[in-house]
Coordinates of C-alpha atoms in Angstrom, one line a residue:
Chain A
X1 CA 301.2 -59.5 -120.5
X2 CA 303.4 -56.6 -118.8
X3 CA 301.4 -57.2 -115.2
X4 CA 301.7 -61.3 -115.5
X5 CA 305.6 -60.1 -115.3
X6 CA 305.6 -58.2 -112.4
X7 CA 303.1 -60.9 -110.8
X8 CA 305.7 -63.5 -111.1
X9 CA 308.0 -61.3 -109.6
X10 CA 305.9 -60.7 -106.9
X11 CA 305.7 -64.4 -106.3
X12 CA 309.4 -64.9 -106.7
X13 CA 309.8 -62.6 -103.3
X14 CA 306.7 -63.7 -101.4
X15 CA 307.8 -67.9 -101.7
X16 CA 311.3 -66.9 -100.7
X17 CA 311.8 -68.8 -97.5
X18 CA 312.1 -65.9 -95.2
X19 CA 309.1 -64.1 -96.6
X20 CA 306.9 -67.5 -96.8
X21 CA 307.5 -67.8 -93.1
X22 CA 306.8 -64.1 -92.4
X23 CA 303.5 -64.6 -94.8
X24 CA 302.3 -67.7 -92.6
X25 CA 303.6 -66.3 -88.7
X26 CA 301.7 -63.0 -90.2
X27 CA 298.2 -64.9 -90.5
X28 CA 298.4 -66.8 -87.7
X29 CA 299.3 -64.1 -85.1
X30 CA 296.7 -62.0 -87.2
X31 CA 293.9 -64.9 -86.6
X32 CA 294.9 -65.2 -83.0
X33 CA 294.7 -61.6 -82.7
X34 CA 291.3 -61.0 -84.3
X35 CA 289.6 -63.6 -82.5
X36 CA 290.5 -62.2 -79.0
X37 CA 287.7 -59.7 -78.3
X38 CA 289.3 -56.1 -78.0
X39 CA 292.4 -56.4 -79.9
X40 CA 291.4 -55.4 -83.5
X41 CA 293.6 -55.1 -86.6
X42 CA 294.6 -51.9 -86.1
X43 CA 296.1 -52.7 -82.7
X44 CA 298.0 -55.6 -83.6
X45 CA 300.1 -54.1 -86.6
X46 CA 300.7 -51.7 -84.3
X47 CA 302.3 -53.6 -81.6
X48 CA 304.3 -55.8 -84.2
X49 CA 305.3 -52.8 -86.2
X50 CA 308.3 -51.7 -83.9
X51 CA 309.3 -55.0 -83.4
X52 CA 309.4 -56.1 -87.1
X53 CA 311.1 -52.3 -87.4
X54 CA 313.4 -53.2 -84.1
X55 CA 314.2 -57.0 -85.8
X56 CA 315.8 -55.0 -89.0
X57 CA 313.6 -57.1 -91.8
X58 CA 314.0 -55.7 -95.4
X59 CA 311.3 -53.5 -96.2
X60 CA 309.0 -56.1 -98.5
X61 CA 309.6 -58.7 -95.4
X62 CA 308.3 -56.2 -92.4
X63 CA 305.2 -55.5 -95.0
X64 CA 304.2 -58.9 -95.8
X65 CA 304.3 -59.5 -92.2
X66 CA 302.2 -56.7 -91.0
X67 CA 299.8 -57.3 -94.0
X68 CA 299.5 -60.9 -93.0
X69 CA 298.9 -59.7 -89.7
X70 CA 295.8 -57.5 -91.1
X71 CA 294.2 -59.4 -93.3
X72 CA 294.5 -62.5 -91.3
X73 CA 292.9 -60.9 -88.3
X74 CA 289.8 -60.0 -90.6
X75 CA 289.5 -63.8 -90.7
X76 CA 289.6 -64.3 -87.0
X77 CA 287.6 -61.2 -85.9
X78 CA 284.8 -63.7 -87.0
X79 CA 285.8 -66.4 -84.2
X80 CA 284.2 -64.5 -81.2
X81 CA 281.8 -63.1 -83.1
X82 CA 279.9 -66.4 -83.8
X83 CA 280.9 -68.1 -80.5
X84 CA 280.3 -65.1 -78.2
X85 CA 278.4 -62.6 -79.9
X86 CA 281.5 -60.4 -79.4
X87 CA 283.0 -58.9 -82.6
X88 CA 286.6 -59.4 -82.2
X89 CA 287.1 -56.4 -84.2
X90 CA 285.1 -53.8 -86.1
X91 CA 284.8 -55.2 -88.9
X92 CA 283.2 -58.1 -87.6
X93 CA 280.2 -56.5 -85.8
X94 CA 277.8 -57.4 -88.4
X95 CA 278.7 -61.1 -88.2
X96 CA 277.6 -61.5 -84.9
X97 CA 273.9 -60.6 -86.1
X98 CA 273.5 -64.0 -87.7
X99 CA 276.8 -65.7 -87.2
X100 CA 275.7 -66.3 -83.2
X101 CA 272.0 -67.1 -83.5
X102 CA 273.6 -69.7 -86.0
X103 CA 276.1 -71.0 -83.2
X104 CA 272.9 -70.6 -80.7
X105 CA 271.4 -73.2 -82.5
X106 CA 274.2 -75.6 -82.4
X107 CA 275.1 -75.0 -86.0
X108 CA 278.7 -72.9 -84.7
X109 CA 280.7 -75.3 -86.9
X110 CA 278.7 -74.7 -90.3
X111 CA 279.0 -71.0 -89.3
X112 CA 282.8 -71.0 -88.8
X113 CA 283.2 -73.0 -92.0
X114 CA 280.8 -71.3 -94.1
X115 CA 282.3 -67.5 -93.1
X116 CA 286.3 -68.7 -93.7
X117 CA 285.2 -69.6 -97.3
X118 CA 283.2 -66.4 -97.4
X119 CA 286.1 -64.7 -96.4
X120 CA 288.5 -66.5 -98.6
X121 CA 286.4 -65.7 -101.3
X122 CA 285.9 -62.1 -100.5
X123 CA 289.8 -62.0 -100.1
X124 CA 290.8 -63.2 -103.4
X125 CA 288.4 -61.4 -105.5
X126 CA 289.6 -58.0 -104.1
X127 CA 293.3 -59.1 -104.7
X128 CA 292.0 -60.3 -108.4
X129 CA 290.7 -56.3 -109.0
X130 CA 294.0 -55.1 -107.2
X131 CA 296.3 -56.8 -110.1
X132 CA 293.4 -55.5 -112.7
X133 CA 293.2 -52.1 -111.4
X134 CA 296.9 -51.2 -109.7
X135 CA 298.7 -50.8 -113.3
X136 CA 295.7 -48.8 -114.4
X137 CA 295.4 -46.6 -111.2
X138 CA 299.4 -46.0 -110.8
X139 CA 299.8 -45.1 -114.7
X140 CA 297.1 -42.3 -114.1
X141 CA 298.8 -41.4 -110.8
X142 CA 301.8 -40.5 -112.9
X143 CA 300.1 -37.7 -114.1
X144 CA 299.3 -35.9 -110.9
X145 CA 301.4 -32.9 -109.8
X146 CA 301.1 -31.4 -106.6
X147 CA 297.7 -29.8 -106.9
X148 CA 296.4 -33.1 -108.2
X149 CA 298.1 -34.4 -104.9
X150 CA 296.7 -31.7 -102.5
X151 CA 293.0 -32.5 -103.9
X152 CA 293.5 -36.3 -103.5
X153 CA 294.4 -35.6 -99.8
X154 CA 291.5 -33.2 -99.4
X155 CA 289.2 -35.7 -101.0
X156 CA 290.4 -38.3 -98.7
X157 CA 289.8 -36.7 -95.7
X158 CA 286.6 -35.5 -96.8
X159 CA 285.5 -39.4 -97.7
X160 CA 286.8 -39.8 -93.8
X161 CA 284.8 -36.9 -92.2
X162 CA 281.4 -37.7 -93.9
X163 CA 281.5 -41.8 -93.7
X164 CA 283.6 -42.5 -90.5
X165 CA 283.2 -41.7 -87.0
X166 CA 280.0 -40.2 -84.7
X167 CA 280.4 -37.0 -86.6
X168 CA 282.0 -35.4 -89.4
X169 CA 282.9 -32.4 -87.1
X170 CA 285.0 -34.5 -85.1
X171 CA 286.4 -36.7 -87.6
X172 CA 287.8 -33.3 -89.0
X173 CA 289.2 -32.5 -85.5
X174 CA 290.9 -35.6 -85.3
X175 CA 292.2 -35.2 -88.9
X176 CA 293.7 -31.7 -87.9
X177 CA 295.1 -32.7 -84.6
X178 CA 297.0 -35.6 -86.7
X179 CA 298.0 -32.7 -89.1
X180 CA 299.3 -30.8 -86.6
X181 CA 301.5 -33.5 -84.9
X182 CA 303.0 -33.8 -88.2
X183 CA 304.0 -30.5 -89.0
X184 CA 306.2 -30.9 -85.4
X185 CA 309.9 -30.9 -85.8
X186 CA 312.4 -29.5 -88.0
X187 CA 310.8 -27.6 -91.2
X188 CA 313.0 -29.4 -94.0
X189 CA 312.0 -26.1 -96.3
X190 CA 313.9 -23.6 -94.0
X191 CA 315.3 -25.4 -91.1
X192 CA 312.9 -23.3 -88.9
X193 CA 312.1 -25.8 -85.7
X194 CA 308.6 -25.6 -85.6
X195 CA 306.5 -26.9 -82.2
X196 CA 309.2 -28.9 -80.7
X197 CA 309.2 -26.8 -77.2
X198 CA 313.1 -27.0 -77.0
X199 CA 312.7 -31.2 -76.6
X200 CA 315.8 -32.4 -78.7
X201 CA 314.0 -35.5 -79.0
X202 CA 311.0 -33.6 -81.1
X203 CA 313.7 -31.9 -83.4
X204 CA 313.2 -34.5 -86.1
X205 CA 309.1 -34.9 -85.2
X206 CA 307.1 -37.1 -83.3
X207 CA 308.0 -40.6 -83.6
X208 CA 305.5 -42.6 -85.8
X209 CA 305.6 -45.3 -83.8
X210 CA 305.6 -43.7 -80.3
X211 CA 301.8 -42.2 -81.7
X212 CA 300.8 -45.5 -83.0
X213 CA 301.6 -47.4 -80.2
X214 CA 300.4 -45.1 -77.8
X215 CA 297.0 -44.0 -78.9
X216 CA 296.0 -47.4 -80.4
X217 CA 296.9 -49.9 -78.0
X218 CA 298.1 -48.4 -74.6
X219 CA 294.5 -46.5 -74.6
X220 CA 293.6 -50.2 -75.8
X221 CA 294.6 -51.2 -72.2
X222 CA 292.7 -49.0 -70.4
X223 CA 289.5 -49.4 -72.1
X224 CA 290.0 -53.0 -71.2
X225 CA 290.6 -51.9 -67.8
X226 CA 287.5 -50.2 -67.6
X227 CA 285.0 -52.8 -69.6
X228 CA 286.7 -55.4 -67.5
X229 CA 283.9 -57.4 -65.6
X230 CA 284.3 -60.6 -63.9
X231 CA 282.7 -62.9 -66.3
X232 CA 283.9 -66.3 -67.2
X233 CA 282.7 -66.2 -71.3
X234 CA 280.6 -69.5 -72.3
X235 CA 281.7 -70.8 -75.5
X236 CA 278.9 -72.6 -77.2
X237 CA 279.8 -76.0 -78.3
X238 CA 281.2 -75.7 -82.0
X239 CA 279.8 -79.1 -83.2
X240 CA 281.3 -80.5 -86.6
X241 CA 282.9 -78.3 -88.7
X242 CA 282.2 -78.9 -92.7
X243 CA 281.5 -76.8 -95.7
X244 CA 278.4 -77.8 -97.3
X245 CA 278.0 -77.5 -101.1
X246 CA 274.4 -76.9 -101.0
X247 CA 275.5 -73.5 -98.6
X248 CA 277.7 -72.1 -100.8
X249 CA 275.5 -72.4 -103.9
X250 CA 273.0 -70.7 -101.9
X251 CA 275.2 -67.8 -101.1
X252 CA 277.7 -67.2 -104.3
X253 CA 275.8 -64.4 -105.5
X254 CA 275.5 -62.7 -101.9
X255 CA 279.3 -63.4 -101.7
X256 CA 280.3 -62.0 -105.1
X257 CA 277.7 -59.2 -105.0
X258 CA 279.7 -58.4 -101.1
X259 CA 282.9 -58.7 -102.2
X260 CA 282.7 -56.3 -104.6
X261 CA 281.1 -53.7 -102.5
X262 CA 283.5 -54.0 -99.8
X263 CA 286.1 -53.9 -102.5
X264 CA 284.9 -50.4 -103.6
X265 CA 284.5 -49.5 -100.0
X266 CA 287.9 -50.5 -99.1
X267 CA 289.6 -48.5 -102.1
X268 CA 287.5 -45.2 -101.0
X269 CA 290.3 -44.0 -99.0
X270 CA 289.5 -43.6 -95.0
X271 CA 286.7 -46.3 -95.2
X272 CA 287.4 -49.5 -94.3
X273 CA 286.6 -52.9 -93.1
X274 CA 283.6 -51.8 -90.6
X275 CA 281.5 -49.8 -92.9
X276 CA 282.1 -52.5 -95.9
X277 CA 280.9 -55.3 -93.7
X278 CA 277.6 -53.0 -92.7
X279 CA 276.7 -51.6 -96.5
X280 CA 277.3 -55.3 -97.6
X281 CA 274.6 -56.6 -94.9
X282 CA 272.4 -53.9 -95.6
X283 CA 272.5 -54.2 -99.5
X284 CA 271.7 -58.0 -99.3
X285 CA 269.0 -57.6 -96.8
X286 CA 267.1 -55.3 -99.4
X287 CA 268.3 -57.9 -102.3
X288 CA 266.1 -60.8 -99.9
X289 CA 263.0 -58.2 -99.4
X290 CA 260.4 -61.0 -99.2
X291 CA 262.1 -63.2 -98.3
X292 CA 264.4 -61.6 -95.1
X293 CA 262.5 -63.2 -91.9
X294 CA 265.4 -64.9 -91.2
X295 CA 267.8 -62.1 -90.9
X296 CA 269.1 -61.6 -87.8
X297 CA 267.7 -65.0 -86.6
X298 CA 270.8 -66.9 -88.1
X299 CA 270.5 -66.3 -92.1
X300 CA 273.6 -67.9 -94.0
X301 CA 273.0 -64.8 -96.2
X302 CA 273.4 -62.3 -93.4
X303 CA 276.4 -64.3 -92.4
X304 CA 278.2 -64.9 -95.7
X305 CA 277.4 -61.2 -96.7
X306 CA 279.6 -59.3 -94.0
X307 CA 282.8 -61.6 -93.6
X308 CA 283.0 -61.3 -97.8
X309 CA 282.9 -57.7 -97.7
X310 CA 285.3 -57.0 -94.6
X311 CA 287.9 -59.3 -96.1
X312 CA 287.3 -57.9 -99.8
X313 CA 287.4 -54.2 -98.4
X314 CA 290.7 -55.1 -96.2
X315 CA 292.4 -56.3 -99.0
X316 CA 290.9 -53.5 -101.4
X317 CA 292.2 -50.5 -99.3
X318 CA 295.7 -51.6 -99.9
X319 CA 295.4 -50.1 -103.3
X320 CA 295.0 -46.3 -102.9
X321 CA 298.2 -47.1 -100.0
X322 CA 300.2 -48.6 -102.8
X323 CA 299.6 -47.0 -106.1
X324 CA 298.8 -43.3 -104.7
X325 CA 300.2 -43.3 -101.5
X326 CA 296.7 -42.4 -99.6
X327 CA 295.5 -45.6 -97.0
X328 CA 292.4 -46.8 -97.6
X329 CA 291.7 -47.4 -93.9
X330 CA 293.2 -46.9 -90.5
X331 CA 295.3 -50.1 -90.7
X332 CA 296.5 -49.4 -94.0
X333 CA 297.5 -46.1 -92.6
X334 CA 299.8 -47.9 -90.3
X335 CA 301.1 -49.5 -92.8
X336 CA 301.8 -46.7 -94.8
X337 CA 303.8 -45.3 -92.1
X338 CA 305.8 -48.4 -91.9
X339 CA 307.1 -48.2 -95.4
X340 CA 307.8 -44.2 -94.9
X341 CA 310.0 -45.3 -91.8
X342 CA 311.6 -47.7 -94.3
X343 CA 312.4 -44.8 -96.9
X344 CA 309.7 -45.9 -99.0
X345 CA 307.1 -43.5 -100.5
X346 CA 304.5 -45.4 -102.2
X347 CA 303.1 -44.4 -105.2
X348 CA 303.0 -44.2 -109.0
X349 CA 306.6 -44.7 -108.7
X350 CA 306.6 -47.9 -106.6
X351 CA 305.1 -50.3 -109.1
X352 CA 308.2 -49.3 -111.3
X353 CA 310.8 -48.8 -109.4
X354 CA 310.7 -51.3 -106.6
X355 CA 308.2 -53.7 -107.9
X356 CA 309.4 -56.6 -105.5
X357 CA 307.8 -54.4 -103.0
X358 CA 304.4 -53.8 -104.3
X359 CA 304.0 -56.8 -106.5
X360 CA 305.7 -59.2 -103.4
X361 CA 303.5 -57.8 -100.9
X362 CA 300.4 -58.6 -103.7
X363 CA 301.8 -62.0 -104.4
X364 CA 302.2 -62.7 -100.5
X365 CA 298.4 -61.7 -100.2
X366 CA 297.4 -64.6 -102.3
X367 CA 299.8 -67.0 -100.6
X368 CA 298.6 -66.0 -97.2
X369 CA 294.7 -66.2 -97.8
X370 CA 295.1 -69.9 -98.9
X371 CA 297.2 -70.2 -95.8
X372 CA 294.9 -68.5 -93.9
X373 CA 291.5 -70.8 -95.2
X374 CA 294.0 -74.2 -94.0
X375 CA 294.1 -72.6 -90.6
X376 CA 290.8 -71.6 -90.7
X377 CA 289.2 -74.8 -91.6
X378 CA 291.1 -77.6 -89.9
X379 CA 292.8 -75.7 -87.6
X380 CA 289.9 -73.9 -86.5
X381 CA 289.6 -75.4 -83.3
X382 CA 292.8 -74.5 -82.0
X383 CA 291.8 -70.6 -82.4
X384 CA 288.8 -71.7 -80.4
X385 CA 290.5 -72.7 -77.4
X386 CA 293.0 -69.6 -77.6
X387 CA 289.6 -67.6 -77.2
X388 CA 289.3 -68.8 -73.6
X389 CA 292.8 -66.7 -72.5
X390 CA 292.2 -65.0 -69.6
X391 CA 292.8 -60.8 -69.9
X392 CA 294.9 -60.6 -66.7
X393 CA 297.2 -62.8 -68.8
X394 CA 296.9 -61.0 -72.0
X395 CA 297.3 -57.8 -70.7
X396 CA 300.8 -58.0 -69.1
X397 CA 301.6 -60.0 -72.9
X398 CA 300.5 -56.3 -74.7
X399 CA 301.7 -53.7 -72.1
X400 CA 305.6 -55.6 -72.0
X401 CA 305.2 -56.1 -76.0
X402 CA 304.5 -52.0 -76.7
X403 CA 307.4 -50.9 -74.0
X404 CA 309.7 -53.3 -75.7
X405 CA 308.6 -52.4 -79.2
X406 CA 309.3 -48.7 -78.4
X407 CA 312.3 -49.0 -76.1
X408 CA 314.0 -51.0 -78.9
X409 CA 313.7 -48.4 -81.3
X410 CA 316.2 -45.6 -79.5
X411 CA 316.9 -46.9 -76.3
X412 CA 315.2 -43.8 -74.9
X413 CA 313.0 -43.8 -71.6
X414 CA 311.4 -40.5 -73.0
X415 CA 309.9 -42.5 -75.6
X416 CA 308.0 -44.6 -72.9
X417 CA 306.7 -41.5 -71.2
X418 CA 305.4 -40.0 -74.4
X419 CA 303.3 -43.0 -75.5
X420 CA 301.7 -43.5 -72.0
X421 CA 300.7 -39.5 -72.2
X422 CA 299.5 -40.1 -75.9
X423 CA 297.5 -43.1 -74.8
X424 CA 295.8 -41.2 -71.9
X425 CA 295.1 -38.5 -74.3
X426 CA 293.6 -41.0 -77.1
X427 CA 291.6 -42.9 -74.5
X428 CA 289.9 -39.3 -73.6
X429 CA 289.4 -38.9 -77.4
X430 CA 287.9 -42.0 -77.6
X431 CA 285.5 -41.7 -74.9
X432 CA 284.4 -38.3 -76.7
X433 CA 283.6 -40.0 -79.6
X434 CA 286.3 -39.2 -81.7
X435 CA 287.8 -41.9 -83.8
X436 CA 291.7 -42.3 -84.2
X437 CA 292.0 -43.5 -87.0
X438 CA 291.6 -39.4 -88.7
X439 CA 294.6 -39.0 -86.1
X440 CA 297.0 -41.2 -87.9
X441 CA 295.8 -40.7 -91.5
X442 CA 296.3 -36.9 -90.4
X443 CA 299.6 -37.6 -89.1
X444 CA 301.0 -40.0 -92.1
X445 CA 299.7 -37.5 -94.6
X446 CA 300.4 -34.1 -93.0
X447 CA 304.2 -34.3 -94.3
X448 CA 303.0 -34.7 -97.7
X449 CA 300.1 -32.7 -97.8
X450 CA 302.2 -29.7 -96.9
X451 CA 304.7 -29.9 -99.0
X452 CA 302.3 -30.7 -101.9
X453 CA 300.9 -27.4 -101.0
X454 CA 303.9 -25.2 -101.2
X455 CA 305.5 -26.7 -104.0
X456 CA 302.0 -26.2 -105.9
X457 CA 302.0 -22.6 -104.5
X458 CA 305.8 -22.1 -105.5
X459 CA 304.9 -23.0 -109.0
X460 CA 302.6 -20.6 -109.3
X461 CA 304.4 -17.9 -107.5
X462 CA 301.7 -17.6 -104.5
X463 CA 298.3 -18.1 -106.5
X464 CA 296.0 -20.3 -105.0
X465 CA 294.5 -20.6 -108.4
X466 CA 296.6 -23.1 -109.3
X467 CA 294.6 -25.5 -107.6
X468 CA 292.1 -25.7 -110.0
X469 CA 294.2 -26.0 -113.1
X470 CA 294.0 -29.3 -115.2
X471 CA 291.0 -31.6 -115.8
X472 CA 292.5 -34.0 -112.8
X473 CA 292.6 -31.3 -110.4
X474 CA 289.3 -30.0 -111.0
X475 CA 287.4 -33.6 -111.3
X476 CA 288.8 -34.3 -107.7
X477 CA 287.8 -30.8 -106.6
X478 CA 284.5 -31.8 -107.7
X479 CA 284.6 -35.3 -106.2
X480 CA 285.6 -33.7 -102.8
X481 CA 282.6 -31.5 -103.1
X482 CA 280.4 -34.3 -103.8
X483 CA 281.9 -36.1 -100.7
X484 CA 281.5 -33.1 -98.6
X485 CA 277.9 -32.8 -99.7
X486 CA 276.7 -36.1 -100.8
X487 CA 275.4 -37.9 -97.6
X488 CA 273.7 -34.8 -96.4
X489 CA 271.6 -34.4 -99.6
X490 CA 270.9 -38.3 -99.4
X491 CA 269.8 -37.7 -95.8
X492 CA 267.7 -34.5 -96.7
X493 CA 266.1 -36.2 -99.9
X494 CA 265.6 -40.0 -98.2
X495 CA 262.2 -39.8 -97.1
X496 CA 261.6 -40.0 -93.4
X497 CA 260.2 -43.8 -92.5
Chain B
X1 CA 279.7 -31.3 -70.9
X2 CA 282.7 -33.3 -71.8
X3 CA 281.8 -32.3 -75.1
X4 CA 282.4 -28.5 -74.3
X5 CA 285.5 -29.0 -71.9
X6 CA 287.3 -30.2 -74.2
X7 CA 286.3 -28.3 -77.6
X8 CA 287.3 -25.3 -75.0
X9 CA 291.0 -27.0 -74.5
X10 CA 291.4 -27.1 -78.2
X11 CA 290.2 -23.7 -78.8
X12 CA 293.3 -22.4 -76.4
X13 CA 295.7 -24.9 -78.2
X14 CA 294.4 -23.5 -81.2
X15 CA 295.4 -20.2 -80.2
X16 CA 298.4 -20.9 -78.6
X17 CA 299.5 -22.8 -82.3
X18 CA 298.9 -19.6 -84.5
X19 CA 300.6 -17.4 -81.4
X20 CA 303.5 -19.7 -82.1
X21 CA 303.6 -20.1 -86.0
X22 CA 303.1 -16.5 -86.1
X23 CA 306.4 -16.2 -84.2
X24 CA 308.6 -18.6 -86.3
X25 CA 311.8 -16.5 -87.1
X26 CA 312.5 -17.5 -90.8
X27 CA 315.7 -16.5 -91.5
X28 CA 315.3 -17.2 -95.6
X29 CA 312.8 -18.1 -97.3
X30 CA 312.7 -19.2 -101.4
X31 CA 308.9 -19.9 -101.5
X32 CA 305.9 -17.9 -101.3
X33 CA 304.2 -20.1 -98.5
X34 CA 307.1 -20.8 -95.7
X35 CA 306.7 -22.5 -92.6
X36 CA 304.2 -20.9 -91.1
X37 CA 300.7 -21.1 -93.2
X38 CA 300.2 -24.7 -92.8
X39 CA 300.1 -24.4 -89.1
X40 CA 298.0 -21.4 -89.1
X41 CA 295.5 -22.7 -91.4
X42 CA 295.3 -25.7 -89.9
X43 CA 294.6 -23.8 -86.5
X44 CA 291.8 -21.9 -88.0
X45 CA 290.4 -25.0 -89.0
X46 CA 290.6 -26.2 -85.3
X47 CA 289.5 -23.2 -83.9
X48 CA 286.4 -23.3 -86.2
X49 CA 285.4 -26.6 -85.3
X50 CA 286.3 -26.2 -81.6
X51 CA 283.4 -23.2 -81.4
X52 CA 280.8 -25.6 -83.4
X53 CA 281.7 -28.2 -81.0
X54 CA 281.3 -25.5 -77.7
X55 CA 277.7 -24.2 -79.7
X56 CA 276.5 -27.8 -80.2
X57 CA 278.0 -30.5 -77.8
X58 CA 277.1 -34.1 -78.6
X59 CA 275.5 -35.8 -75.8
X60 CA 277.8 -38.0 -73.6
X61 CA 276.7 -41.1 -71.3
X62 CA 280.4 -41.9 -70.1
X63 CA 279.8 -41.9 -66.5
X64 CA 282.6 -43.9 -64.7
X65 CA 281.8 -44.9 -61.3
X66 CA 284.3 -43.8 -58.5
X67 CA 286.1 -47.7 -58.9
X68 CA 286.4 -47.6 -62.4
X69 CA 288.2 -44.2 -62.3
X70 CA 290.7 -45.5 -59.8
X71 CA 291.2 -48.6 -61.6
X72 CA 291.9 -46.2 -64.8
X73 CA 294.3 -44.1 -63.0
X74 CA 296.1 -46.9 -61.3
X75 CA 296.5 -48.2 -65.3
X76 CA 298.0 -45.1 -66.2
X77 CA 300.7 -44.8 -63.0
X78 CA 301.3 -48.3 -63.3
X79 CA 302.3 -47.5 -66.7
X80 CA 304.1 -44.2 -65.9
X81 CA 305.9 -46.6 -63.4
X82 CA 307.1 -49.1 -66.0
X83 CA 308.4 -46.4 -68.0
X84 CA 310.2 -45.1 -65.1
X85 CA 311.5 -48.2 -64.1
X86 CA 312.1 -49.9 -67.3
X87 CA 315.6 -48.7 -68.0
X88 CA 316.7 -48.3 -64.3
X89 CA 315.7 -51.7 -63.0
X90 CA 315.9 -53.6 -66.2
X91 CA 313.4 -55.6 -68.3
X92 CA 313.2 -58.7 -66.1
X93 CA 312.2 -56.7 -62.9
X94 CA 310.4 -53.9 -64.1
X95 CA 308.1 -56.6 -66.1
X96 CA 307.7 -58.8 -63.2
X97 CA 306.4 -56.3 -60.7
X98 CA 304.1 -54.6 -63.2
X99 CA 302.8 -57.7 -64.5
X100 CA 302.2 -59.0 -61.6
X101 CA 299.7 -55.4 -60.7
X102 CA 297.8 -55.9 -64.2
X103 CA 297.4 -59.4 -63.1
X104 CA 295.4 -58.5 -59.9
X105 CA 293.4 -55.5 -61.7
X106 CA 292.2 -57.8 -63.7
X107 CA 290.9 -60.2 -61.1
X108 CA 293.8 -62.7 -60.4
X109 CA 294.9 -64.2 -57.6
X110 CA 297.8 -62.7 -56.0
X111 CA 299.9 -65.9 -56.2
X112 CA 299.3 -67.2 -59.6
X113 CA 299.6 -63.5 -60.9
X114 CA 302.9 -63.5 -59.2
X115 CA 303.8 -66.8 -60.8
X116 CA 302.8 -66.0 -64.2
X117 CA 304.6 -62.4 -64.4
X118 CA 308.0 -63.8 -62.9
X119 CA 307.9 -66.4 -65.3
X120 CA 306.7 -64.3 -68.3
X121 CA 309.4 -61.9 -68.1
X122 CA 312.3 -64.0 -67.3
X123 CA 311.0 -66.2 -70.6
X124 CA 310.2 -63.2 -72.6
X125 CA 313.6 -61.8 -72.0
X126 CA 315.8 -64.7 -73.1
X127 CA 313.4 -64.8 -76.1
X128 CA 313.9 -60.9 -76.6
X129 CA 317.1 -60.3 -76.5
X130 CA 318.9 -63.7 -77.9
X131 CA 316.4 -64.8 -80.3
X132 CA 314.8 -61.6 -81.5
X133 CA 318.2 -59.9 -80.7
X134 CA 316.0 -56.6 -79.7
X135 CA 317.5 -53.6 -77.4
X136 CA 316.1 -55.0 -73.9
X137 CA 317.7 -53.1 -71.3
X138 CA 319.6 -55.7 -68.7
X139 CA 319.3 -53.5 -65.5
X140 CA 321.7 -52.1 -63.3
X141 CA 321.1 -55.1 -61.1
X142 CA 322.8 -57.5 -63.6
X143 CA 325.5 -54.8 -64.3
X144 CA 323.4 -53.3 -67.6

């Protein structure tokens, strides 16, 4: 019952006029950003974060806006996947497999409508699961001490390393780079200046926003420059957009299964929508064995599965971020960084002490998803038209927004130079097959990890054995070990085809 | 090859980090670990990973043509220039110039690029400054 009270508090926050407006703006901008090829949810949130910060919103409002962009983009990503065979973001890659063939058959409208409903059910299902699990998880997390948090982060990084990116080794390097960036600045325990290179701007650490914008948005501009070809994208005609009951009934179990898969993968630290949708697609293909010859040629099951899953995992990745302070995906890592900038530490106490933030966000996601369903069914034509915006018009806007966003924080040109430098560095990382999400996760969690490690060893007087003290620590250590070795053992045992 | 080069640089960096961290002057310290340990552990992990990557690099097919490289470098220079001009020349002028060049880089005709960028910068200036009330540099020309 307590949960319902909190949820009611949440809705009173989410339905306040300004927050309601921000949800709608966030969802609209998110769908737009998701539908434009190349600019995914991470970039959208990264570009808007400094603006939201500089405009002085209260933390819950800023979070509601940015989260709206995040899950809105998961809706929008499918539009260009279906119509252009170009995924709008990484979570929508699997959607191209069956979505594009459908639109080529002249059933683009049907595909867009069905995938919108699948997205909606995926999100809503995951939200209900969040409401059920958030209180349990935050209660468990209240029992966590420093050594438990150390293991939790070790577990998060291990999941990330073995499941994300081209090679575990490269992901680990990414995490370490992020963690090292987090050590720059004055050490809070002793006042020692670390790695500041005598630059005063670094005394209070590298600015989170500068790193995020530089690494994601600026490197994205370079990627767009590199990939730019003079092609006029031809939109396939959409046809009539409608939801047919028979389609929905045909995919109901597919959608529910994929929602669950997406949610679980979203909750796992570090693994986000792109993995969730791929696993859901693979699972459905196996479920349909013997009857799967249409997969890849425009099967509605192959369309509904990844869409339900990527939205479910986007929502699911909020759960560990809010309850444990461990982001479930790259984009939630940025949201976590946003909260930290507002001096709010996510974690078990957030639900007790600042229910308006945690529950306000959850309630706003219910509202936002309903708004998104409306935007994505009757108003879909508008987003489709926006797909034909030329990159030559788009890129100056992106660059302008990143510069003004960063400049307006401190009013210092140094941040702009540093941002461009980081962008070049991140571009090189991407070209070498490193993913950027691990770097951001490392950066966001670095300070907390070091603090907890030092606190744990202070308690034990320097004895490292404290890390194996108590049942929760040991279970987390075992989970870390399983996450580290599991995928390799599975690969070794799997019969070769 | 790219991987080896990069890993070599990382290896050097990890050495530098370890050396710097080892020489932190800590005046007082109440806890067993102190400010040195964490960076030292990280630099060790980074060193091991770099050596591994040098031994087993991944294949990399990235081979940008000369034209693409020129484009990339001009993109970087353009953004550096934007950073330089942003405060000095002010938002409107710097955005109009940089926006125009970006438009052209992405294949727009010069006339339309100028028209678009000037409109963009003037409209955005008023929206960002007066509607969103952000800290937008006016620039010396306008007495900012």
